[in-house]
Amino acid sequence: MSRRTFALAILCAPAIAACTLFWPIEDFALRTDDGGTAAGSDATSDGATNLDAADGGTSFAVEQLATVDPSPRLLAMNATHVFVLGQTETVQRVGRESRVVETLSTPKTGVNGAALTMRDLGADSQSLYLVANEASGCGAPATAWKAPTFDGGTFTGVIGAQCGVMTALANDALDFSFVLEATAGSTLFSHPLLGGGNVTLAFALPKIVAATSRPEDVYLASSTDKKIVRVPKSAAGADGGVDFAAATSAPRDLVADAEFVYWIEVDGRVAKKSRVAPPAEPAIVLATEPTGLTHLAQDSVRLYFTNLVEGTVRAVAKAGGAVELVAGAQAEPLAIAADDRGVYWVNRGSGAVMRAVRQ
């Protein structure tokens, strides 16, 4: 594996809310919140439809919110904006109400002067988080920038990092955590949102493709070892973390709430497990979908997932039940985010940011 420098960037803003994080499909990483279901008509230019659930239950109004730079692959969301990143490696924000598209100042080169490839994107009420890998060698540590606003402020500050490849990022109310993959294995770092240096939470981890966090724990999805790993924040410096759940195939993305961890797998399985369950307890299968699942999100009652192969967005209740179709005929849907106000995703094939609202 080639060794590259990575960069972790934070772009700050006035009070907003909520956080979602996602990675490129080429790297099998993902993560965040919310979604819907149905089947119907009234298509827009990007396949948006007003859909009724096949079982006659809930329905969603689906629409195209905006068109952004070509091939959008990363998405994050807070209470007021959706943030996306495409092939230009530039972050754009879209007003959830205004629909206005703005291009934000985004770092283009790393500490060695080589171009950056963005790997993950996240947002909360104060900051925009951006993780990138530099294509050059490891002659210098990667940098992390912080801008005073979302309005194109200059990135400043250095958080510090190590030689390697960044693979996943997660943040909660207390910390943001990130995974660095190197020759000796992956390492999970945590950085307090209120300031302070990086803390090594776990090392000698397997290949990690996605992460999600709660104030007490970080959960990691390993594609090579086909498992979910739990890393307690109280046990900094742990070797390898704690095996939390076994997967039947490579996990692709995961989210967590106060009670459960939820994940999707490459073979189409959607599963959950109680956060307090012992490692040997089997997961609960919520759905078995066609292969092609890429990203996962949640709201307070449902899980939402995109299927790149099918071109669909679907949902299933966290408590279990029938899978609902939120939207079909989507042009390569990838990253997805949600809250109880609606579900948002990007279509890589058309450059569209889509929205579905439960009616």
CSV table of C-alpha atoms in Angstrom, one decimal:
chain,number,residue,atom,x,y,z
A,1,MET,CA,0.0,0.0,0.0
A,2,SER,CA,1.4,3.4,-0.9
A,3,ARG,CA,2.0,5.7,2.0
A,4,ARG,CA,0.4,9.2,1.9
A,5,THR,CA,0.1,12.1,4.2
A,6,PHE,CA,-3.4,12.9,5.4
A,7,ALA,CA,-5.0,16.2,6.4
A,8,LEU,CA,-7.8,16.9,8.8
A,9,ALA,CA,-9.6,20.2,8.3
A,10,ILE,CA,-12.2,21.9,10.4
A,11,LEU,CA,-14.3,24.8,9.0
A,12,CYS,CA,-16.2,26.6,11.7
A,13,ALA,CA,-19.5,28.4,11.6
A,14,PRO,CA,-22.1,30.3,13.7
A,15,ALA,CA,-24.5,28.2,15.8
A,16,ILE,CA,-26.2,25.6,13.6
A,17,ALA,CA,-26.9,22.0,14.5
A,18,ALA,CA,-26.6,18.2,13.9
A,19,CYS,CA,-23.8,16.2,12.4
A,20,THR,CA,-23.4,13.7,9.7
A,21,LEU,CA,-20.4,12.2,8.1
A,22,PHE,CA,-19.6,10.4,4.9
A,23,TRP,CA,-16.9,9.0,2.7
A,24,PRO,CA,-16.3,8.2,-0.9
A,25,ILE,CA,-17.9,5.0,-2.3
A,26,GLU,CA,-14.6,4.0,-3.9
A,27,ASP,CA,-13.3,3.6,-0.3
A,28,PHE,CA,-16.3,1.7,1.0
A,29,ALA,CA,-16.9,4.2,3.8
A,30,LEU,CA,-20.0,6.0,5.0
A,31,ARG,CA,-22.2,7.4,7.7
A,32,THR,CA,-25.1,9.6,9.3
A,33,ASP,CA,-29.0,10.1,9.7
A,34,ASP,CA,-32.6,9.8,8.3
A,35,GLY,CA,-34.8,8.7,5.4
A,36,GLY,CA,-38.1,7.5,4.0
A,37,THR,CA,-40.0,5.0,1.6
A,38,ALA,CA,-42.6,4.5,-1.1
A,39,ALA,CA,-43.4,4.0,-4.8
A,40,GLY,CA,-45.1,6.3,-7.3
A,41,SER,CA,-45.1,8.9,-10.0
A,42,ASP,CA,-44.7,12.7,-10.8
A,43,ALA,CA,-41.0,12.3,-11.7
A,44,THR,CA,-38.7,15.3,-11.9
A,45,SER,CA,-35.7,15.5,-14.2
A,46,ASP,CA,-33.7,13.5,-11.7
A,47,GLY,CA,-36.3,10.8,-11.0
A,48,ALA,CA,-37.8,12.6,-8.0
A,49,THR,CA,-41.3,11.4,-7.2
A,50,ASN,CA,-44.2,11.7,-4.8
A,51,LEU,CA,-44.3,8.2,-3.5
A,52,ASP,CA,-46.7,6.1,-1.5
A,53,ALA,CA,-45.5,3.1,0.5
A,54,ALA,CA,-46.3,-0.2,-1.1
A,55,ASP,CA,-48.2,-1.3,2.0
A,56,GLY,CA,-50.4,1.8,1.9
A,57,GLY,CA,-48.7,3.4,4.9
A,58,THR,CA,-46.4,6.4,5.0
A,59,SER,CA,-45.6,8.5,2.0
A,60,PHE,CA,-42.8,10.9,1.0
A,61,ALA,CA,-42.6,14.0,-1.1
A,62,VAL,CA,-39.3,13.7,-3.1
A,63,GLU,CA,-37.7,16.6,-4.9
A,64,GLN,CA,-34.4,17.9,-6.2
A,65,LEU,CA,-33.1,20.5,-3.8
A,66,ALA,CA,-30.2,21.7,-6.0
A,67,THR,CA,-27.6,20.9,-8.6
A,68,VAL,CA,-24.0,21.0,-7.4
A,69,ASP,CA,-20.5,20.3,-8.8
A,70,PRO,CA,-20.2,17.1,-10.9
A,71,SER,CA,-20.1,13.7,-9.2
A,72,PRO,CA,-20.9,14.6,-5.6
A,73,ARG,CA,-19.8,11.8,-3.3
A,74,LEU,CA,-19.6,13.3,0.2
A,75,LEU,CA,-22.4,14.8,2.2
A,76,ALA,CA,-22.9,16.2,5.7
A,77,MET,CA,-25.8,18.2,7.3
A,78,ASN,CA,-26.7,20.4,10.1
A,79,ALA,CA,-30.0,22.2,11.0
A,80,THR,CA,-29.6,24.9,8.3
A,81,HIS,CA,-27.4,23.5,5.5
A,82,VAL,CA,-26.4,20.5,3.5
A,83,PHE,CA,-22.7,20.3,2.7
A,84,VAL,CA,-21.5,18.4,-0.4
A,85,LEU,CA,-18.2,17.6,-2.1
A,86,GLY,CA,-17.7,16.3,-5.7
A,87,GLN,CA,-14.9,15.8,-8.2
A,88,THR,CA,-13.6,19.4,-7.9
A,89,GLU,CA,-12.6,18.6,-4.3
A,90,THR,CA,-14.4,21.7,-3.2
A,91,VAL,CA,-17.1,21.9,-0.5
A,92,GLN,CA,-20.4,23.5,-1.4
A,93,ARG,CA,-23.3,24.3,0.9
A,94,VAL,CA,-26.9,24.3,0.1
A,95,GLY,CA,-29.6,26.0,2.2
A,96,ARG,CA,-32.1,23.5,3.4
A,97,GLU,CA,-34.8,26.2,3.1
A,98,SER,CA,-33.3,28.8,0.7
A,99,ARG,CA,-31.8,26.2,-1.7
A,100,VAL,CA,-29.0,28.6,-2.4
A,101,VAL,CA,-25.8,26.9,-3.4
A,102,GLU,CA,-22.5,28.5,-2.2
A,103,THR,CA,-18.9,27.4,-2.8
A,104,LEU,CA,-16.8,27.5,0.4
A,105,SER,CA,-13.1,28.1,0.6
A,106,THR,CA,-11.5,24.6,0.6
A,107,PRO,CA,-7.8,23.6,1.0
A,108,LYS,CA,-6.4,22.2,-2.2
A,109,THR,CA,-2.9,21.2,-1.3
A,110,GLY,CA,-1.3,19.5,1.7
A,111,VAL,CA,1.8,20.3,3.7
A,112,ASN,CA,4.0,18.8,0.9
A,113,GLY,CA,2.3,20.9,-1.7
A,114,ALA,CA,0.6,18.0,-3.4
A,115,ALA,CA,-3.1,17.8,-4.3
A,116,LEU,CA,-5.5,16.6,-1.6
A,117,THR,CA,-8.2,14.0,-2.1
A,118,MET,CA,-11.0,14.5,0.3
A,119,ARG,CA,-12.1,11.3,2.2
A,120,ASP,CA,-14.7,12.4,4.7
A,121,LEU,CA,-17.0,15.3,5.6
A,122,GLY,CA,-19.0,16.1,8.7
A,123,ALA,CA,-20.8,19.0,10.3
A,124,ASP,CA,-22.3,20.0,13.6
A,125,SER,CA,-23.7,23.3,15.1
A,126,GLN,CA,-20.3,25.0,15.1
A,127,SER,CA,-17.9,23.4,12.6
A,128,LEU,CA,-17.4,21.7,9.3
A,129,TYR,CA,-15.0,18.8,9.5
A,130,LEU,CA,-12.9,17.8,6.4
A,131,VAL,CA,-10.5,14.9,6.1
A,132,ALA,CA,-8.1,14.6,3.2
A,133,ASN,CA,-5.2,12.5,2.0
A,134,GLU,CA,-2.2,14.0,0.3
A,135,ALA,CA,-0.9,12.2,-2.7
A,136,SER,CA,2.8,12.8,-1.9
A,137,GLY,CA,5.1,11.0,0.5
A,138,CYS,CA,5.4,11.4,4.2
A,139,GLY,CA,8.1,14.0,4.5
A,140,ALA,CA,6.0,16.2,6.8
A,141,PRO,CA,3.0,15.7,9.1
A,142,ALA,CA,-0.5,16.4,7.7
A,143,THR,CA,-2.2,19.6,8.8
A,144,ALA,CA,-5.7,20.5,10.0
A,145,TRP,CA,-7.3,23.9,9.3
A,146,LYS,CA,-10.0,25.8,11.0
A,147,ALA,CA,-11.8,28.7,9.5
A,148,PRO,CA,-13.8,31.3,11.5
A,149,THR,CA,-17.0,31.0,9.5
A,150,PHE,CA,-18.7,28.9,6.8
A,151,ASP,CA,-18.5,31.9,4.5
A,152,GLY,CA,-15.1,31.4,2.9
A,153,GLY,CA,-12.9,32.2,5.9
A,154,THR,CA,-9.2,31.4,5.7
A,155,PHE,CA,-8.2,28.0,7.2
A,156,THR,CA,-5.7,28.4,10.1
A,157,GLY,CA,-4.3,26.2,12.8
A,158,VAL,CA,-2.5,22.9,12.9
A,159,ILE,CA,-3.9,19.9,14.7
A,160,GLY,CA,-1.1,17.5,13.7
A,161,ALA,CA,-1.2,14.0,12.4
A,162,GLN,CA,1.0,11.2,11.2
A,163,CYS,CA,2.0,9.5,8.0
A,164,GLY,CA,-0.7,7.2,6.6
A,165,VAL,CA,-4.1,7.2,5.0
A,166,MET,CA,-7.2,8.6,6.6
A,167,THR,CA,-10.1,6.2,6.3
A,168,ALA,CA,-12.9,7.3,8.6
A,169,LEU,CA,-14.2,10.2,10.7
A,170,ALA,CA,-16.9,10.5,13.3
A,171,ASN,CA,-18.0,13.2,15.7
A,172,ASP,CA,-20.4,13.5,18.6
A,173,ALA,CA,-21.1,16.2,21.2
A,174,LEU,CA,-17.7,15.9,22.9
A,175,ASP,CA,-15.1,14.8,20.4
A,176,PHE,CA,-14.3,14.1,16.8
A,177,SER,CA,-12.5,10.8,16.1
A,178,PHE,CA,-10.6,9.7,13.1
A,179,VAL,CA,-8.9,6.5,11.8
A,180,LEU,CA,-5.4,6.5,10.3
A,181,GLU,CA,-4.4,3.4,8.4
A,182,ALA,CA,-0.7,2.6,8.2
A,183,THR,CA,1.5,-0.4,7.5
A,184,ALA,CA,1.3,-1.6,11.1
A,185,GLY,CA,-2.5,-1.4,11.2
A,186,SER,CA,-5.1,1.3,11.9
A,187,THR,CA,-5.1,3.7,14.8
A,188,LEU,CA,-8.1,5.5,16.2
A,189,PHE,CA,-7.5,9.1,17.5
A,190,SER,CA,-9.9,11.3,19.3
A,191,HIS,CA,-9.7,15.1,19.5
A,192,PRO,CA,-11.8,17.1,22.1
A,193,LEU,CA,-14.1,19.6,20.5
A,194,LEU,CA,-13.4,22.1,23.3
A,195,GLY,CA,-9.7,21.9,22.5
A,196,GLY,CA,-6.6,19.9,23.5
A,197,GLY,CA,-4.3,17.4,21.9
A,198,ASN,CA,-5.1,14.2,20.1
A,199,VAL,CA,-5.7,11.1,22.2
A,200,THR,CA,-4.8,7.7,20.9
A,201,LEU,CA,-7.9,5.6,21.7
A,202,ALA,CA,-6.9,2.3,20.1
A,203,PHE,CA,-4.1,0.9,17.8
A,204,ALA,CA,-3.4,-2.3,15.9
A,205,LEU,CA,-6.9,-2.2,14.5
A,206,PRO,CA,-7.9,-4.0,11.3
A,207,LYS,CA,-8.8,-2.1,8.1
A,208,ILE,CA,-11.6,0.3,9.1
A,209,VAL,CA,-14.1,1.7,6.5
A,210,ALA,CA,-16.6,3.6,8.6
A,211,ALA,CA,-16.9,5.0,12.1
A,212,THR,CA,-19.7,6.4,14.3
A,213,SER,CA,-19.4,7.7,17.8
A,214,ARG,CA,-21.4,8.4,21.0
A,215,PRO,CA,-20.1,10.4,24.0
A,216,GLU,CA,-19.0,7.1,25.6
A,217,ASP,CA,-17.8,4.9,22.7
A,218,VAL,CA,-16.6,4.9,19.1
A,219,TYR,CA,-17.8,2.1,16.9
A,220,LEU,CA,-15.8,1.0,13.8
A,221,ALA,CA,-16.7,-1.2,10.8
A,222,SER,CA,-14.0,-3.5,9.5
A,223,SER,CA,-14.4,-4.8,6.0
A,224,THR,CA,-11.4,-7.2,6.1
A,225,ASP,CA,-12.4,-8.8,9.5
A,226,LYS,CA,-16.1,-8.6,8.8
A,227,LYS,CA,-17.0,-7.2,12.2
A,228,ILE,CA,-17.9,-4.2,14.3
A,229,VAL,CA,-15.4,-3.0,16.9
A,230,ARG,CA,-16.2,-1.0,20.0
A,231,VAL,CA,-13.6,1.4,21.5
A,232,PRO,CA,-14.6,2.8,24.9
A,233,LYS,CA,-13.3,6.4,25.2
A,234,SER,CA,-12.5,5.7,28.8
A,235,ALA,CA,-9.9,3.0,27.8
A,236,ALA,CA,-7.5,5.2,25.8
A,237,GLY,CA,-4.6,3.2,24.3
A,238,ALA,CA,-6.4,-0.1,23.9
A,239,ASP,CA,-4.8,-2.7,21.6
A,240,GLY,CA,-7.3,-3.5,18.9
A,241,GLY,CA,-10.5,-2.4,20.6
A,242,VAL,CA,-13.3,-4.8,21.7
A,243,ASP,CA,-15.1,-7.1,19.3
A,244,PHE,CA,-18.7,-5.9,19.3
A,245,ALA,CA,-20.5,-7.8,16.6
A,246,ALA,CA,-19.8,-10.3,13.8
A,247,ALA,CA,-21.0,-9.5,10.3
A,248,THR,CA,-21.9,-12.0,7.6
A,249,SER,CA,-20.2,-10.0,4.9
A,250,ALA,CA,-18.1,-6.8,4.8
A,251,PRO,CA,-19.9,-4.0,6.6
A,252,ARG,CA,-20.2,-0.7,4.6
A,253,ASP,CA,-21.5,1.9,7.0
A,254,LEU,CA,-22.9,2.2,10.6
A,255,VAL,CA,-24.8,4.6,12.9
A,256,ALA,CA,-25.6,4.5,16.6
A,257,ASP,CA,-28.2,5.9,18.9
A,258,ALA,CA,-28.6,5.7,22.7
A,259,GLU,CA,-29.6,2.0,22.6
A,260,PHE,CA,-28.4,0.3,19.4
A,261,VAL,CA,-25.7,0.2,16.8
A,262,TYR,CA,-27.0,-0.3,13.2
A,263,TRP,CA,-25.0,-1.2,10.1
A,264,ILE,CA,-25.3,-2.3,6.5
A,265,GLU,CA,-23.3,-5.0,4.8
A,266,VAL,CA,-22.1,-5.6,1.2
A,267,ASP,CA,-24.4,-8.6,0.8
A,268,GLY,CA,-27.5,-6.4,1.5
A,269,ARG,CA,-28.0,-7.2,5.2
A,270,VAL,CA,-29.3,-4.4,7.5
A,271,ALA,CA,-28.7,-5.3,11.1
A,272,LYS,CA,-28.7,-3.9,14.7
A,273,LYS,CA,-27.4,-4.9,18.1
A,274,SER,CA,-27.9,-3.5,21.6
A,275,ARG,CA,-25.0,-1.4,22.8
A,276,VAL,CA,-25.0,-3.3,26.1
A,277,ALA,CA,-25.2,-6.8,24.5
A,278,PRO,CA,-22.2,-9.2,25.0
A,279,PRO,CA,-20.0,-9.8,22.0
A,280,ALA,CA,-21.3,-13.4,21.5
A,281,GLU,CA,-24.9,-12.3,21.2
A,282,PRO,CA,-26.0,-12.4,17.5
A,283,ALA,CA,-27.2,-9.3,15.7
A,284,ILE,CA,-30.8,-8.7,14.8
A,285,VAL,CA,-31.4,-8.7,11.1
A,286,LEU,CA,-33.8,-5.9,10.1
A,287,ALA,CA,-33.8,-6.4,6.4
A,288,THR,CA,-32.1,-8.3,3.6
A,289,GLU,CA,-31.7,-6.2,0.5
A,290,PRO,CA,-30.1,-6.6,-2.9
A,291,THR,CA,-26.4,-6.0,-3.1
A,292,GLY,CA,-25.3,-2.5,-3.7
A,293,LEU,CA,-25.9,-0.8,-0.4
A,294,THR,CA,-23.5,2.1,0.1
A,295,HIS,CA,-24.5,4.6,2.8
A,296,LEU,CA,-26.7,4.5,6.0
A,297,ALA,CA,-28.5,7.3,8.0
A,298,GLN,CA,-31.0,7.5,10.8
A,299,ASP,CA,-33.7,9.6,12.3
A,300,SER,CA,-35.4,9.0,15.6
A,301,VAL,CA,-37.4,6.0,14.3
A,302,ARG,CA,-36.0,4.8,11.0
A,303,LEU,CA,-32.9,3.8,9.1
A,304,TYR,CA,-32.3,5.0,5.5
A,305,PHE,CA,-29.9,3.5,3.0
A,306,THR,CA,-28.8,4.1,-0.6
A,307,ASN,CA,-28.3,1.4,-3.2
A,308,LEU,CA,-25.9,2.4,-5.9
A,309,VAL,CA,-26.7,-0.5,-8.1
A,310,GLU,CA,-30.5,-0.3,-7.9
A,311,GLY,CA,-30.6,3.5,-7.9
A,312,THR,CA,-32.9,3.5,-4.9
A,313,VAL,CA,-33.3,5.0,-1.4
A,314,ARG,CA,-35.1,2.8,1.1
A,315,ALA,CA,-36.0,2.8,4.8
A,316,VAL,CA,-36.8,0.4,7.5
A,317,ALA,CA,-38.1,1.1,11.1
A,318,LYS,CA,-35.5,0.6,13.8
A,319,ALA,CA,-38.0,-1.6,15.6
A,320,GLY,CA,-38.3,-3.8,12.5
A,321,GLY,CA,-41.0,-4.2,9.8
A,322,ALA,CA,-41.4,-3.9,6.1
A,323,VAL,CA,-38.8,-2.1,4.0
A,324,GLU,CA,-40.2,1.0,2.3
A,325,LEU,CA,-39.1,2.6,-0.9
A,326,VAL,CA,-38.3,6.3,-0.5
A,327,ALA,CA,-37.2,7.0,-4.0
A,328,GLY,CA,-36.5,5.0,-7.2
A,329,ALA,CA,-34.8,5.9,-10.5
A,330,GLN,CA,-32.0,7.8,-8.8
A,331,ALA,CA,-28.8,8.4,-10.7
A,332,GLU,CA,-26.2,6.6,-8.5
A,333,PRO,CA,-27.3,7.6,-5.0
A,334,LEU,CA,-24.4,7.8,-2.6
A,335,ALA,CA,-24.0,9.7,0.7
A,336,ILE,CA,-27.1,10.3,2.8
A,337,ALA,CA,-28.1,12.3,5.9
A,338,ALA,CA,-31.2,12.7,7.8
A,339,ASP,CA,-33.1,14.1,10.8
A,340,ASP,CA,-36.7,14.2,11.7
A,341,ARG,CA,-37.3,17.0,9.2
A,342,GLY,CA,-36.3,15.0,6.2
A,343,VAL,CA,-33.7,12.9,4.4
A,344,TYR,CA,-31.1,14.2,2.0
A,345,TRP,CA,-28.8,12.4,-0.4
A,346,VAL,CA,-26.5,13.1,-3.4
A,347,ASN,CA,-26.8,11.5,-6.8
A,348,ARG,CA,-23.4,11.1,-8.3
A,349,GLY,CA,-24.6,10.5,-11.8
A,350,SER,CA,-26.5,13.7,-12.1
A,351,GLY,CA,-24.9,16.2,-9.6
A,352,ALA,CA,-28.2,16.5,-7.8
A,353,VAL,CA,-28.9,17.0,-4.1
A,354,MET,CA,-32.2,15.3,-3.3
A,355,ARG,CA,-34.7,15.7,-0.4
A,356,ALA,CA,-37.5,13.5,0.8
A,357,VAL,CA,-40.0,14.7,3.4
A,358,ARG,CA,-42.5,12.4,5.1
A,359,GLN,CA,-46.1,13.6,4.4
